[in-house]
Tab-separated table of C-alpha atoms in Angstrom:
chain	number	residue	atom	x	y	z
L	1	MET	CA	18.847	228.783	-83.518
L	2	ASN	CA	17.173	228.772	-80.002
L	3	ALA	CA	13.266	227.785	-79.191
L	4	PHE	CA	11.296	231.121	-80.067
L	5	GLY	CA	14.219	232.524	-82.241
L	6	ARG	CA	13.940	235.374	-84.588
L	7	ILE	CA	15.650	235.929	-87.936
L	8	ALA	CA	15.683	239.359	-89.297
L	9	ALA	CA	15.913	239.158	-93.282
L	10	CYS	CA	17.517	242.204	-94.787
L	11	GLY	CA	20.276	242.921	-97.125
L	12	VAL	CA	20.149	240.179	-99.890
L	13	LEU	CA	22.280	242.160	-102.398
L	14	SER	CA	24.278	238.879	-103.534
L	15	GLY	CA	20.964	237.571	-104.400
L	16	TYR	CA	20.305	240.340	-107.051
L	17	THR	CA	23.196	238.550	-109.291
L	18	ASN	CA	23.167	235.057	-108.079
L	19	SER	CA	19.840	233.385	-108.863
L	20	LYS	CA	21.070	229.839	-107.895
L	21	LYS	CA	22.357	230.836	-104.507
L	22	HIS	CA	19.961	229.898	-101.791
L	23	ILE	CA	19.879	229.991	-97.885
L	24	ALA	CA	19.037	226.553	-96.699
L	25	LEU	CA	16.724	226.842	-93.834
L	26	SER	CA	15.094	223.740	-92.125
L	27	MET	CA	11.350	224.688	-92.381
L	28	VAL	CA	11.167	221.579	-89.531
L	29	ASP	CA	13.211	223.729	-87.155
L	30	VAL	CA	11.312	226.874	-88.009
L	31	VAL	CA	7.917	224.965	-86.907
L	32	TYR	CA	8.969	222.968	-83.923
L	33	LYS	CA	11.213	225.742	-82.409
L	34	ARG	CA	8.764	228.440	-83.351
L	35	ILE	CA	11.093	230.417	-84.982
L	36	MET	CA	9.848	233.630	-86.615
L	37	ILE	CA	11.111	234.929	-89.856
L	38	HIS	CA	10.388	238.722	-90.662
L	39	GLY	CA	11.739	240.223	-93.821
L	40	PHE	CA	12.136	244.136	-94.082
L	41	LEU	CA	13.406	246.668	-96.120
L	42	ALA	CA	15.672	249.847	-94.853
L	43	THR	CA	13.351	252.313	-96.257
L	44	ASP	CA	10.671	250.611	-93.881
L	45	PHE	CA	12.598	252.593	-91.197
L	46	THR	CA	12.957	255.848	-92.828
L	47	SER	CA	9.857	257.395	-91.165
L	48	ASN	CA	9.695	259.555	-87.925
L	49	ASP	CA	10.234	256.078	-86.221
L	50	PHE	CA	13.679	255.849	-87.398
L	51	ASN	CA	15.419	258.059	-84.599
L	52	ASP	CA	13.444	255.696	-81.778
L	53	PHE	CA	14.752	252.600	-83.734
L	54	MET	CA	18.388	253.833	-84.125
L	55	SER	CA	18.371	254.773	-80.338
L	56	VAL	CA	17.044	251.589	-79.270
L	57	THR	CA	19.409	249.427	-81.602
L	58	LYS	CA	22.491	251.396	-80.517
L	59	ASP	CA	21.440	250.452	-76.934
L	60	TYR	CA	20.998	246.766	-77.871
L	61	VAL	CA	24.658	246.550	-79.531
L	62	ARG	CA	26.393	248.291	-76.756
L	63	ALA	CA	24.530	246.147	-74.129
L	64	GLY	CA	25.548	243.133	-76.048
L	65	LYS	CA	21.994	242.098	-76.639
L	66	LEU	CA	22.070	242.371	-80.665
L	67	SER	CA	24.940	240.722	-82.122
L	68	VAL	CA	26.397	242.582	-85.373
L	69	PRO	CA	28.943	240.525	-87.543
L	70	GLU	CA	31.552	242.058	-89.137
L	71	ASP	CA	33.744	240.954	-92.194
L	72	ILE	CA	36.842	243.063	-92.112
L	73	SER	CA	39.400	243.488	-95.011
L	74	PHE	CA	42.634	245.470	-94.521
L	75	GLY	CA	44.027	247.828	-96.769
L	76	ILE	CA	43.127	250.195	-99.509
L	77	GLU	CA	43.928	247.765	-102.151
L	78	THR	CA	41.212	245.245	-100.901
L	79	ILE	CA	38.445	247.766	-101.769
L	80	PRO	CA	38.039	246.350	-105.348
L	81	SER	CA	37.440	242.818	-104.031
L	82	ALA	CA	35.647	243.518	-100.794
L	83	PHE	CA	32.988	245.594	-103.373
L	84	VAL	CA	32.700	242.811	-105.889
L	85	GLY	CA	32.357	240.175	-103.084
L	86	LEU	CA	29.352	242.078	-101.784
L	87	PHE	CA	27.553	241.039	-104.911
L	88	ARG	CA	28.996	237.399	-104.917
L	89	GLY	CA	27.848	237.060	-101.193
L	90	ASP	CA	31.166	236.437	-100.050
L	91	ASN	CA	30.611	238.520	-96.599
L	92	VAL	CA	28.578	237.821	-93.347
L	93	GLY	CA	26.907	240.775	-91.684
L	94	LYS	CA	28.691	244.344	-92.159
L	95	LYS	CA	31.575	244.492	-94.614
L	96	ILE	CA	34.274	246.909	-93.511
L	97	VAL	CA	37.533	247.877	-95.275
L	98	GLN	CA	39.834	249.180	-92.648
L	99	ILE	CA	42.279	251.306	-94.777
L	100	ALA	CA	44.612	252.548	-91.523
L	101	LYS	CA	45.381	251.607	-87.980
L	102	GLU	CA	43.309	253.445	-85.596
C-alpha cells in the first residue's frame, strides 16, 4: 500500500458465516503511511447522489484509475460452488460466472 493510500471496505459477505476469519492489517503501516480506511454500505449510495456516484465511478474504471478485481468461473456447472464460495470468502473482488463465450 502506498503512502496516503485509501481503502474502501465494503462487501464482507464471507464474514457473516465465518467469525474466525479476519483480515490482517498492519496498524504500523496505517499510521506511518497515513493510510485511510473508510467503511461503507451499498445503501449509503441509494440517495439522489447515486447516479452521480455511478457516473464518476464508471469514468474512473474506464480510465484505469480504479481497479475492479474479478474472479471468473467458467460454465454453468460452476454456479453452485461459486455461490457457496461467496460465503466462504473464496473470491477476491467481483465474482462472475461466465456461462457462454462471447
